């Protein structure tokens, strides 16, 4: 009976989300209602859920999220992202489609200090897209490079999605960060290879740019910005990998380092406060979501819903391949209507135990899941990154269709990388195995 109540609550949750109720509110309402019905006491239900929320939010690991978000906001406000792009652009000037390749390279490094793909998409939409358009790049090719490469922010550490996944599954944040490095680099190389090969085969989509004065050696201000970002990456990822400090301490050092970089780049009091406010606006909804997700997990545990849903999946037949494909389908469909963090909060408490029952490595499954959820950010008709790029680019003639068309190859490459990770788990577990 309890499992059936949970299933009814999950159905109600889906209805509330489709009606436009905020996912955190929907999670909290259905959790309270479900436990109330199971226990027959509203006071006990509230007491259990309030205790769950308190225990969740007091965990030290939660400070990682606001600190890494703050680090990314300091870097974004400082203008270092533009410096990084220009340095990459000059370094790659001999390659076909160099501006698209520079966008991917810049996003790869920028992702390692922001952890949020929306931030990368917004930044490079304003920096890279106008440059590509000015030199005659085709809209689909240019917008696709910006939207597709922004997905790297969800995989390359310190990814907010990886942090949320680690919190929900009680995995090591540092180990999960390292698990995303090799798949993230593979994906970045695939993106760059696609940009170069496509521009080489069809020069009309990315005309070669003549050498200009801005192709001369980079000035010291740009070098400071680009070098500062690389130093932050080395500090955060290298520090965790080398065992110098844990992820929470790395986030603190990263935020301080980003502040120093911002001050060197010319940020002043007002800019610093704007970055802090921006980080707060980004972090607060995430924390509320995590509290609501803790309540949701308590409901699933009390109702025995995970075992019940597992039996439903196993009853489909076909073994692990069918179950994994069904998970992928659910993730992609959900990616059309809700954000990535909400998808993780709704599905991970159910999907992870199911994957473990099939003997799938937890690190490989985490990276696989993040990659598929990344693909959902580009899936029509409601790919979140596509709408971010559309809203950020200073080109009124750019249509959603242009961006979706240009993003399809990146969507395919993300799913290919996800397949490689699930088929060859060593891609995700090799670095964590060395470090831990």
Coordinates of N, CA and C in Angstrom, one line a residue, residues 56-217:
X56 N 19.8 17.9 6.2 CA 20.4 18.0 4.8 C 21.2 19.3 4.7
X57 N 20.6 20.4 5.2 CA 21.2 21.7 4.9 C 22.4 22.0 5.8
X58 N 22.5 21.3 6.9 CA 23.6 21.6 7.8 C 24.9 20.8 7.4
X59 N 24.8 20.0 6.4 CA 25.9 19.3 5.9 C 27.0 20.2 5.3
X60 N 28.2 20.0 5.7 CA 29.3 20.8 5.3 C 29.5 20.9 3.8
X61 N 29.1 19.8 3.1 CA 29.3 19.8 1.7 C 28.5 20.8 0.9
X62 N 27.4 21.3 1.5 CA 26.5 22.2 0.9 C 27.2 23.5 0.6
X63 N 28.2 23.9 1.4 CA 28.9 25.2 1.2 C 29.7 25.2 -0.2
X64 N 29.9 24.0 -0.7 CA 30.7 23.9 -2.0 C 29.9 24.6 -3.1
X65 N 28.6 24.5 -3.1 CA 27.9 25.0 -4.2 C 28.0 26.6 -4.3
X66 N 27.6 27.3 -3.2 CA 27.7 28.8 -3.3 C 29.1 29.3 -3.5
X67 N 30.1 28.6 -3.0 CA 31.5 29.0 -3.2 C 32.0 28.9 -4.6
X68 N 31.6 27.7 -5.2 CA 32.0 27.5 -6.6 C 31.2 28.5 -7.6
X69 N 30.0 28.7 -7.3 CA 29.2 29.6 -8.1 C 29.7 31.0 -7.9
X70 N 30.1 31.4 -6.7 CA 30.7 32.7 -6.5 C 32.0 32.9 -7.3
X71 N 32.9 31.8 -7.3 CA 34.1 31.8 -8.1 C 33.8 32.1 -9.5
X72 N 32.8 31.4 -10.1 CA 32.4 31.6 -11.5 C 31.9 33.0 -11.7
X73 N 31.2 33.6 -10.8 CA 30.6 34.9 -11.0 C 31.8 36.0 -11.0
X74 N 32.7 35.8 -10.1 CA 33.9 36.7 -10.0 C 34.6 36.7 -11.4
X75 N 34.8 35.5 -11.9 CA 35.5 35.4 -13.2 C 34.7 36.0 -14.3
X76 N 33.4 35.8 -14.3 CA 32.6 36.3 -15.4 C 32.6 37.8 -15.3
X77 N 32.4 38.4 -14.1 CA 32.3 39.9 -14.0 C 33.7 40.5 -14.3
X78 N 34.8 39.8 -14.2 CA 36.1 40.4 -14.4 C 36.5 40.6 -15.8
X79 N 35.7 39.9 -16.7 CA 36.1 40.0 -18.1 C 37.1 39.1 -18.6
X80 N 37.5 38.2 -17.7 CA 38.6 37.2 -18.0 C 38.2 36.2 -19.1
X81 N 36.8 36.0 -19.2 CA 36.3 35.1 -20.2 C 36.7 35.6 -21.6
X82 N 36.5 36.9 -21.8 CA 36.8 37.5 -23.1 C 38.3 37.4 -23.4
X83 N 39.2 37.6 -22.3 CA 40.6 37.5 -22.5 C 41.0 36.1 -22.9
X84 N 40.4 35.1 -22.3 CA 40.6 33.7 -22.6 C 40.3 33.4 -24.0
X85 N 39.1 33.9 -24.5 CA 38.7 33.6 -25.8 C 39.6 34.2 -26.8
X86 N 40.1 35.4 -26.6 CA 41.0 36.1 -27.5 C 42.3 35.4 -27.6
X87 N 42.8 34.9 -26.5 CA 44.1 34.2 -26.4 C 43.9 32.9 -27.2
X88 N 42.9 32.2 -27.0 CA 42.6 30.9 -27.7 C 42.5 31.2 -29.2
X89 N 41.8 32.3 -29.5 CA 41.6 32.6 -30.9 C 42.9 32.9 -31.7
X90 N 43.8 33.6 -31.0 CA 45.1 33.9 -31.7 C 46.0 32.6 -31.7
X91 N 45.9 31.8 -30.7 CA 46.7 30.6 -30.7 C 46.3 29.6 -31.7
X92 N 45.0 29.6 -32.1 CA 44.5 28.6 -33.1 C 44.2 29.2 -34.5
X93 N 44.9 30.4 -34.8 CA 44.5 31.1 -36.0 C 44.8 30.4 -37.3
X94 N 45.6 29.3 -37.3 CA 45.9 28.6 -38.5 C 44.9 27.5 -38.8
X95 N 44.0 27.2 -37.9 CA 43.0 26.2 -38.1 C 41.8 26.6 -38.8
X96 N 41.2 25.8 -39.7 CA 39.9 26.1 -40.3 C 38.8 26.3 -39.2
X97 N 37.9 27.2 -39.4 CA 36.9 27.5 -38.4 C 37.5 27.8 -37.0
X98 N 38.5 28.6 -37.0 CA 39.3 28.9 -35.8 C 38.5 29.5 -34.7
X99 N 37.5 30.4 -35.1 CA 36.7 31.1 -34.0 C 35.8 30.1 -33.3
X100 N 35.3 29.1 -34.0 CA 34.4 28.1 -33.4 C 35.3 27.2 -32.5
X101 N 36.5 26.8 -33.0 CA 37.4 26.0 -32.2 C 37.9 26.8 -30.9
X102 N 38.1 28.1 -31.1 CA 38.5 28.9 -29.9 C 37.3 29.0 -28.9
X103 N 36.1 29.0 -29.5 CA 34.9 29.0 -28.6 C 34.9 27.7 -27.7
X104 N 35.1 26.6 -28.4 CA 35.1 25.3 -27.7 C 36.2 25.3 -26.7
X105 N 37.4 25.7 -27.1 CA 38.6 25.7 -26.2 C 38.4 26.6 -25.0
X106 N 37.9 27.8 -25.3 CA 37.6 28.8 -24.2 C 36.6 28.2 -23.3
X107 N 35.5 27.6 -23.8 CA 34.4 27.1 -22.9 C 35.0 25.9 -22.1
X108 N 35.9 25.1 -22.7 CA 36.4 24.0 -21.9 C 37.2 24.5 -20.7
X109 N 38.0 25.6 -20.8 CA 38.7 26.1 -19.7 C 37.8 26.9 -18.8
X110 N 36.9 27.7 -19.4 CA 36.0 28.5 -18.6 C 35.0 27.7 -17.8
X111 N 34.7 26.5 -18.3 CA 33.8 25.6 -17.6 C 34.4 25.1 -16.3
X112 N 35.8 25.0 -16.3 CA 36.5 24.6 -15.1 C 36.5 25.6 -13.9
X113 N 36.0 26.8 -14.2 CA 35.9 27.7 -13.1 C 34.5 28.3 -12.8
X114 N 33.6 27.9 -13.7 CA 32.2 28.3 -13.5 C 31.3 27.2 -13.0
X115 N 31.4 26.0 -13.7 CA 30.6 24.9 -13.3 C 29.1 25.0 -13.7
X116 N 28.7 26.1 -14.4 CA 27.3 26.3 -14.8 C 27.3 26.6 -16.3
X117 N 26.7 25.7 -17.0 CA 26.7 25.9 -18.5 C 25.9 27.1 -18.9
X118 N 24.9 27.5 -18.2 CA 24.2 28.7 -18.5 C 25.1 30.0 -18.5
X119 N 26.0 30.0 -17.6 CA 27.0 31.1 -17.5 C 27.9 31.1 -18.7
X120 N 28.4 29.9 -19.1 CA 29.2 29.8 -20.3 C 28.5 30.2 -21.6
X121 N 27.2 29.8 -21.7 CA 26.4 30.1 -22.9 C 26.2 31.6 -23.0
X122 N 25.9 32.2 -21.8 CA 25.6 33.7 -21.9 C 26.9 34.5 -22.2
X123 N 28.0 34.1 -21.6 CA 29.2 34.8 -21.8 C 29.7 34.7 -23.3
X124 N 29.8 33.5 -23.8 CA 30.3 33.3 -25.2 C 29.3 33.7 -26.2
X125 N 28.0 33.8 -25.9 CA 27.1 34.3 -26.9 C 27.4 35.8 -27.2
X126 N 27.8 36.5 -26.2 CA 28.1 37.9 -26.3 C 29.5 38.2 -26.8
X127 N 30.5 37.2 -26.6 CA 31.9 37.4 -26.9 C 32.2 36.8 -28.3
X128 N 31.8 35.5 -28.5 CA 32.3 34.7 -29.7 C 31.3 34.9 -30.8
X129 N 30.0 34.8 -30.6 CA 29.1 34.8 -31.7 C 29.2 36.1 -32.6
X130 N 29.2 37.3 -32.0 CA 29.4 38.5 -32.9 C 30.6 38.5 -33.7
X131 N 31.7 37.9 -33.2 CA 33.0 37.8 -33.9 C 32.8 36.9 -35.1
X132 N 32.2 35.8 -34.9 CA 32.0 34.8 -36.0 C 31.0 35.4 -37.0
X133 N 30.0 36.1 -36.6 CA 29.1 36.6 -37.6 C 29.7 37.7 -38.4
X134 N 30.6 38.5 -37.8 CA 31.3 39.6 -38.4 C 32.2 39.1 -39.6
X135 N 32.8 37.9 -39.4 CA 33.7 37.4 -40.4 C 33.0 36.5 -41.4
X136 N 31.7 36.4 -41.3 CA 30.9 35.7 -42.3 C 30.6 34.2 -42.0
X137 N 30.8 33.8 -40.8 CA 30.4 32.5 -40.4 C 28.9 32.3 -40.5
X138 N 28.5 31.1 -40.9 CA 27.0 30.8 -41.0 C 26.4 30.8 -39.6
X139 N 25.2 31.3 -39.5 CA 24.5 31.5 -38.2 C 24.4 30.1 -37.5
X140 N 24.0 29.1 -38.2 CA 23.8 27.8 -37.6 C 25.2 27.2 -37.0
X141 N 26.2 27.4 -37.8 CA 27.5 26.9 -37.3 C 28.0 27.7 -36.1
X142 N 27.9 29.0 -36.1 CA 28.3 29.9 -35.0 C 27.5 29.6 -33.8
X143 N 26.2 29.7 -33.9 CA 25.3 29.5 -32.7 C 25.5 28.1 -32.1
X144 N 25.6 27.1 -33.0 CA 25.8 25.7 -32.6 C 27.0 25.5 -31.8
X145 N 28.1 26.2 -32.2 CA 29.4 26.1 -31.4 C 29.3 26.7 -30.0
X146 N 28.5 27.8 -29.9 CA 28.4 28.4 -28.6 C 27.5 27.6 -27.7
X147 N 26.3 27.1 -28.2 CA 25.4 26.4 -27.4 C 26.0 25.0 -27.1
X148 N 26.5 24.3 -28.1 CA 27.1 23.0 -27.8 C 28.2 22.9 -26.9
X149 N 29.2 23.8 -27.0 CA 30.4 23.8 -26.1 C 30.0 24.3 -24.7
X150 N 28.9 25.0 -24.6 CA 28.5 25.5 -23.2 C 28.1 24.3 -22.4
X151 N 27.7 23.2 -23.0 CA 27.4 22.0 -22.2 C 28.5 21.4 -21.4
X152 N 29.8 21.8 -21.8 CA 30.9 21.3 -21.1 C 30.9 21.8 -19.6
X153 N 30.2 22.9 -19.3 CA 30.1 23.4 -18.0 C 29.4 22.5 -17.0
X154 N 28.6 21.6 -17.6 CA 27.9 20.6 -16.7 C 28.7 19.4 -16.4
X155 N 29.9 19.2 -17.1 CA 30.6 18.0 -16.9 C 32.0 18.2 -16.3
X156 N 32.7 19.2 -16.9 CA 34.1 19.5 -16.4 C 34.0 20.1 -15.0
X157 N 34.7 19.6 -14.1 CA 34.6 20.1 -12.7 C 35.2 21.5 -12.6
X158 N 34.6 22.3 -11.6 CA 33.7 21.9 -10.6 C 32.2 22.1 -11.0
X159 N 31.6 21.1 -11.6 CA 30.2 21.2 -12.1 C 29.2 21.2 -10.9
X160 N 28.3 22.1 -11.0 CA 27.2 22.1 -10.0 C 26.4 20.8 -10.0
X161 N 26.2 20.3 -11.3 CA 25.4 19.0 -11.4 C 26.2 17.9 -10.7
X162 N 27.5 17.8 -10.8 CA 28.3 16.8 -10.2 C 28.2 16.9 -8.7
X163 N 28.2 18.1 -8.2 CA 28.0 18.4 -6.7 C 26.7 17.9 -6.2
X164 N 25.6 18.2 -6.9 CA 24.3 17.8 -6.5 C 24.2 16.3 -6.6
X165 N 24.7 15.7 -7.6 CA 24.7 14.2 -7.7 C 25.4 13.6 -6.6
X166 N 26.6 14.1 -6.2 CA 27.4 13.6 -5.1 C 26.6 13.7 -3.8
X167 N 25.9 14.8 -3.6 CA 25.2 15.0 -2.3 C 24.0 14.0 -2.2
X168 N 23.3 13.8 -3.3 CA 22.2 12.9 -3.3 C 22.6 11.4 -3.1
X169 N 23.7 11.1 -3.6 CA 24.2 9.7 -3.6 C 25.2 9.4 -2.5
X170 N 25.6 10.5 -1.8 CA 26.6 10.4 -0.7 C 27.9 9.9 -1.3
X171 N 28.3 10.3 -2.5 CA 29.5 9.9 -3.1 C 30.5 11.1 -2.8
X172 N 31.8 10.8 -3.0 CA 32.8 11.8 -2.8 C 32.8 12.9 -3.9
X173 N 32.6 14.1 -3.5 CA 32.6 15.2 -4.5 C 33.9 15.3 -5.2
X174 N 35.0 15.2 -4.5 CA 36.3 15.2 -5.2 C 36.5 14.1 -6.2
X175 N 36.2 12.9 -5.8 CA 36.3 11.8 -6.7 C 35.4 11.9 -8.0
X176 N 34.2 12.4 -7.7 CA 33.3 12.6 -8.9 C 33.8 13.7 -9.8
X177 N 34.4 14.7 -9.2 CA 35.0 15.8 -10.0 C 36.1 15.2 -11.0
X178 N 36.9 14.3 -10.4 CA 38.0 13.7 -11.2 C 37.4 12.8 -12.3
X179 N 36.3 12.1 -11.9 CA 35.7 11.2 -12.9 C 35.2 11.9 -14.1
X180 N 34.9 13.2 -14.0 CA 34.4 14.0 -15.2 C 35.5 14.5 -16.1
X181 N 36.8 14.5 -15.6 CA 37.8 15.1 -16.4 C 38.1 14.5 -17.8
X182 N 38.3 13.2 -17.8 CA 38.7 12.5 -19.0 C 37.5 12.5 -20.0
X183 N 36.2 12.2 -19.6 CA 35.1 12.3 -20.5 C 34.9 13.7 -21.0
X184 N 35.1 14.7 -20.1 CA 35.0 16.1 -20.5 C 36.0 16.5 -21.6
X185 N 37.2 16.0 -21.4 CA 38.3 16.3 -22.5 C 38.0 15.6 -23.8
X186 N 37.5 14.4 -23.7 CA 37.1 13.6 -24.9 C 36.0 14.4 -25.6
X187 N 35.0 14.9 -24.9 CA 33.9 15.6 -25.5 C 34.4 16.9 -26.2
X188 N 35.3 17.6 -25.5 CA 35.9 18.8 -26.0 C 36.7 18.6 -27.3
X189 N 37.4 17.5 -27.3 CA 38.2 17.1 -28.5 C 37.3 16.8 -29.7
X190 N 36.2 16.1 -29.4 CA 35.2 15.7 -30.4 C 34.6 17.0 -31.0
X191 N 34.3 18.0 -30.1 CA 33.7 19.2 -30.5 C 34.7 20.0 -31.5
X192 N 35.9 20.1 -31.0 CA 36.9 20.8 -31.8 C 37.1 20.1 -33.2
X193 N 37.2 18.8 -33.1 CA 37.4 18.0 -34.4 C 36.3 18.3 -35.4
X194 N 35.1 18.3 -34.8 CA 33.9 18.6 -35.7 C 34.0 20.0 -36.3
X195 N 34.4 21.0 -35.5 CA 34.5 22.3 -36.0 C 35.5 22.4 -37.1
X196 N 36.7 21.8 -36.9 CA 37.7 21.9 -37.9 C 37.4 21.1 -39.2
X197 N 36.9 19.9 -39.0 CA 36.6 19.1 -40.2 C 35.4 19.7 -41.0
X198 N 34.4 20.2 -40.3 CA 33.3 20.8 -41.0 C 33.7 22.1 -41.8
X199 N 34.5 22.9 -41.2 CA 35.0 24.1 -41.8 C 36.0 23.8 -43.0
X200 N 36.7 22.7 -42.8 CA 37.7 22.3 -43.9 C 36.9 21.8 -45.1
X201 N 35.9 21.0 -44.9 CA 35.1 20.4 -46.0 C 34.2 21.4 -46.7
X202 N 33.7 22.4 -45.9 CA 32.8 23.4 -46.4 C 33.2 24.8 -46.0
X203 N 34.2 25.3 -46.6 CA 34.8 26.6 -46.2 C 33.7 27.8 -46.2
X204 N 32.6 27.6 -46.9 CA 31.6 28.6 -47.0 C 31.0 28.9 -45.6
X205 N 30.9 27.9 -44.7 CA 30.3 28.1 -43.4 C 31.2 28.8 -42.4
X206 N 32.5 28.8 -42.7 CA 33.5 29.5 -41.8 C 34.6 30.0 -42.6
X207 N 34.4 31.1 -43.3 CA 35.4 31.7 -44.2 C 36.7 32.0 -43.4
X208 N 37.9 31.7 -44.0 CA 39.1 32.0 -43.3 C 39.3 33.5 -43.1
X209 N 39.7 33.9 -41.9 CA 39.9 35.3 -41.6 C 41.2 35.8 -42.0
X210 N 41.3 37.0 -42.6 CA 42.6 37.6 -43.0 C 43.4 37.9 -41.7
X211 N 44.7 37.9 -41.8 CA 45.5 38.3 -40.6 C 45.3 39.8 -40.4
X212 N 45.0 40.2 -39.2 CA 44.8 41.6 -38.9 C 45.6 42.0 -37.7
X213 N 45.5 43.2 -37.3 CA 46.3 43.7 -36.2 C 46.0 43.0 -34.9
X214 N 44.7 42.5 -34.8 CA 44.4 41.8 -33.5 C 44.9 40.4 -33.5
X215 N 45.6 40.0 -34.6 CA 46.3 38.7 -34.6 C 47.7 38.8 -34.1
X216 N 48.1 40.0 -33.7 CA 49.4 40.2 -33.2 C 49.5 39.6 -31.8
X217 N 50.6 39.5 -31.2 CA 50.7 38.9 -29.9 C 49.8 39.6 -28.8

